[in-house]
XYZ file of C-alpha atoms in Angstrom:
233
model
C -12.398 -18.483 15.268
C -8.729 -18.983 16.045
C -7.946 -19.591 19.759
C -5.775 -16.468 19.876
C -8.668 -14.393 18.583
C -11.035 -15.892 21.144
C -8.690 -15.178 24.042
C -7.994 -11.625 22.908
C -11.666 -10.886 22.263
C -12.663 -12.274 25.639
C -10.028 -10.230 27.454
C -10.957 -6.997 25.663
C -14.681 -7.538 26.187
C -14.264 -8.236 29.902
C -12.071 -5.155 30.397
C -14.497 -2.962 28.439
C -17.479 -4.281 30.408
C -15.773 -3.711 33.772
C -14.773 -0.151 32.842
C -18.217 0.647 31.502
C -20.078 -0.672 34.559
C -17.704 0.597 37.229
C -16.631 3.949 35.721
C -18.670 5.190 32.766
C -22.061 4.251 34.174
C -21.337 6.279 37.343
C -20.481 9.529 35.584
C -24.154 10.565 35.631
C -23.941 12.077 32.143
C -27.162 13.393 30.579
C -28.892 11.002 28.238
C -27.130 7.804 27.283
C -24.042 6.164 28.780
C -20.811 5.984 26.706
C -20.833 2.466 25.289
C -17.258 1.189 25.545
C -18.445 -2.360 24.965
C -19.979 -1.360 21.637
C -16.745 0.314 20.537
C -14.756 -2.805 21.441
C -17.054 -4.986 19.365
C -16.774 -2.564 16.444
C -12.974 -2.548 16.590
C -12.847 -6.348 16.537
C -15.469 -6.598 13.777
C -13.551 -4.172 11.545
C -10.591 -6.588 11.630
C -12.205 -10.040 11.938
C -15.048 -9.474 9.470
C -18.780 -10.077 9.692
C -18.650 -13.621 11.093
C -16.198 -12.766 13.839
C -18.045 -9.525 14.524
C -21.343 -11.343 14.976
C -19.834 -13.945 17.317
C -17.972 -11.375 19.407
C -21.030 -9.108 19.511
C -23.300 -11.883 20.692
C -20.877 -13.008 23.426
C -20.242 -9.433 24.574
C -23.945 -8.615 24.654
C -24.732 -11.784 26.576
C -22.139 -10.899 29.211
C -23.640 -7.412 29.461
C -27.116 -8.948 29.885
C -25.898 -11.117 32.760
C -23.587 -8.623 34.477
C -25.117 -6.641 37.339
C -26.804 -4.217 37.570
C -28.573 -5.373 34.392
C -32.291 -4.521 34.550
C -33.463 -5.797 31.184
C -34.333 -9.146 29.613
C -31.450 -11.536 28.996
C -30.539 -11.691 25.324
C -31.729 -8.204 24.470
C -28.305 -6.575 24.251
C -26.820 -9.795 22.815
C -29.163 -9.486 19.838
C -28.282 -5.808 19.371
C -24.513 -6.298 19.440
C -24.719 -9.417 17.260
C -26.508 -7.496 14.506
C -24.262 -4.446 14.870
C -21.083 -6.552 14.874
C -22.198 -8.390 11.744
C -23.031 -5.152 9.925
C -19.737 -3.526 10.954
C -17.781 -6.549 9.771
C -19.256 -6.180 6.294
C -17.323 -2.924 5.896
C -13.988 -4.723 6.316
C -11.917 -4.321 3.110
C -10.339 -7.288 1.342
C -6.834 -6.457 2.579
C -8.114 -6.123 6.150
C -6.978 -2.524 6.611
C -8.841 0.746 6.101
C -6.956 3.442 4.216
C -8.285 6.239 6.407
C -10.156 6.806 9.642
C -13.267 8.052 7.840
C -14.892 4.656 7.402
C -14.368 3.520 11.033
C -15.783 6.802 12.332
C -18.811 6.479 10.060
C -19.248 2.917 11.297
C -19.115 4.140 14.904
C -21.716 6.836 14.251
C -24.003 4.430 12.425
C -23.578 1.775 15.103
C -24.376 4.245 17.892
C -27.602 5.258 16.176
C -28.669 1.777 15.070
C -27.837 0.096 18.391
C -29.856 2.691 20.318
C -32.804 2.357 17.970
C -32.631 -1.429 17.944
C -32.303 -1.595 21.731
C -35.283 0.713 22.185
C -37.279 -1.237 19.590
C -36.632 -4.595 21.231
C -37.463 -3.029 24.587
C -40.780 -1.790 23.255
C -41.618 -5.318 22.120
C -41.004 -6.759 25.581
C -42.745 -3.902 27.411
C -39.721 -1.829 28.471
C -40.704 1.866 28.172
C -37.592 3.406 29.772
C -36.575 5.038 26.491
C -39.876 6.926 26.363
C -39.264 8.574 29.727
C -35.757 9.747 28.809
C -36.607 10.693 25.241
C -35.478 8.784 22.181
C -34.090 11.911 20.503
C -31.902 12.711 23.506
C -30.687 9.124 23.687
C -29.744 9.074 19.992
C -27.928 12.403 20.161
C -25.975 11.746 23.346
C -25.105 8.154 22.410
C -23.674 9.281 19.077
C -21.712 12.167 20.590
C -20.297 10.125 23.463
C -19.269 7.216 21.243
C -17.648 9.491 18.651
C -15.654 11.249 21.377
C -14.524 7.958 22.898
C -13.882 6.125 19.591
C -10.476 7.701 18.686
C -9.050 6.469 22.003
C -10.430 2.928 21.867
C -11.179 1.669 18.340
C -7.622 2.136 16.913
C -6.122 0.379 19.953
C -8.537 -2.539 19.667
C -7.919 -2.838 15.918
C -4.143 -2.778 16.398
C -4.339 -5.579 18.965
C -6.734 -7.584 16.779
C -4.441 -7.369 13.752
C -1.730 -9.196 15.705
C -3.937 -12.259 15.906
C -5.350 -11.936 12.376
C -4.016 -14.683 10.083
C -4.619 -14.330 6.346
C -3.530 -17.391 4.309
C -3.878 -15.416 1.073
C -1.432 -12.814 2.348
C 1.017 -15.551 3.312
C 0.668 -17.139 -0.112
C 1.190 -13.777 -1.778
C 4.253 -13.207 0.355
C 5.673 -16.589 -0.609
C 4.985 -15.880 -4.259
C 6.710 -12.523 -3.903
C 9.740 -14.193 -2.372
C 9.777 -16.718 -5.183
C 9.496 -13.966 -7.765
C 12.399 -12.133 -6.169
C 14.400 -15.383 -6.174
C 13.667 -16.057 -9.831
C 14.318 -12.424 -10.601
C 17.765 -12.785 -9.096
C 18.424 -15.856 -11.200
C 17.357 -14.047 -14.338
C 19.482 -11.017 -13.486
C 23.057 -10.310 -14.407
C 24.360 -12.150 -11.376
C 21.985 -15.127 -11.682
C 20.978 -17.155 -14.681
C 22.383 -14.569 -17.055
C 25.777 -14.818 -15.392
C 25.502 -18.612 -15.436
C 24.774 -18.524 -19.152
C 27.753 -16.226 -19.676
C 30.063 -18.551 -17.765
C 28.670 -21.560 -19.635
C 29.287 -19.775 -22.928
C 32.869 -18.946 -21.987
C 33.513 -22.524 -20.886
C 32.012 -23.817 -24.115
C 34.178 -21.429 -26.129
C 37.298 -22.547 -24.316
C 36.437 -26.209 -24.807
C 35.813 -25.636 -28.518
C 39.080 -23.771 -28.873
C 40.882 -26.581 -27.093
C 39.360 -29.195 -29.397
C 40.206 -27.163 -32.483
C 43.735 -26.648 -31.204
C 44.182 -30.373 -30.646
C 42.858 -31.214 -34.083
C 45.124 -28.624 -35.667
C 48.068 -30.024 -33.804
C 47.351 -33.587 -34.944
C 46.804 -32.703 -38.589
C 50.242 -31.146 -39.203
C 52.013 -34.071 -37.546
C 50.180 -36.588 -39.712
C 50.768 -34.640 -42.889
C 54.464 -34.123 -42.146
C 54.968 -37.876 -41.697
C 53.478 -38.611 -45.063
C 55.593 -35.948 -46.741
C 58.740 -37.289 -45.147
C 57.820 -40.758 -46.358
C 57.495 -39.488 -49.891
C 60.860 -37.844 -49.633
C 62.409 -41.115 -48.414
C 60.946 -42.912 -51.388
């Protein structure tokens, strides 16, 4: 990844993690906790693509695993966010921008459901049964609702900041080609090559007229001399 992307991603992930641990986790909401870190990873993945989304998701999840008061195995949330970031990055269009907010919102809803299921599944493999006590259905419902309510205020901001560091060589090449086409178009227009051809034609016509005029002027003088010589004879 580009250094600018790394710095921006690190700053956004740290801010999201601090807000989630110090503010959102203390709201004592029923069911799940609003996952601001997940929404940050999704916003970056929707701009950077699947590779960047996987890298950012893994780093963000690893920080969440190490940040207190983490009470689960290290690497558990890193695996979840890595998979979710990769999957979200696959929805990135070729031009890097979504035409509407429908796709990002569907990605948020799918990520909320899949991350909760994947987190609970990995926890079941390592012996963590906390999801059973709360209720998996309640966790899925509240996680989806909370993330969808928080997404319009976070995902567009993260995507707008990420686009400032996104560098697309194809777009630059297309822009250069467009500038060249506009330049050549100007040359081919009435004020460009067409005008140059017109001026060249007028100059050529003047030069031809001048040559014909000079030839015409020389011919009468030569003929007159011969006629005068005949008269003298």
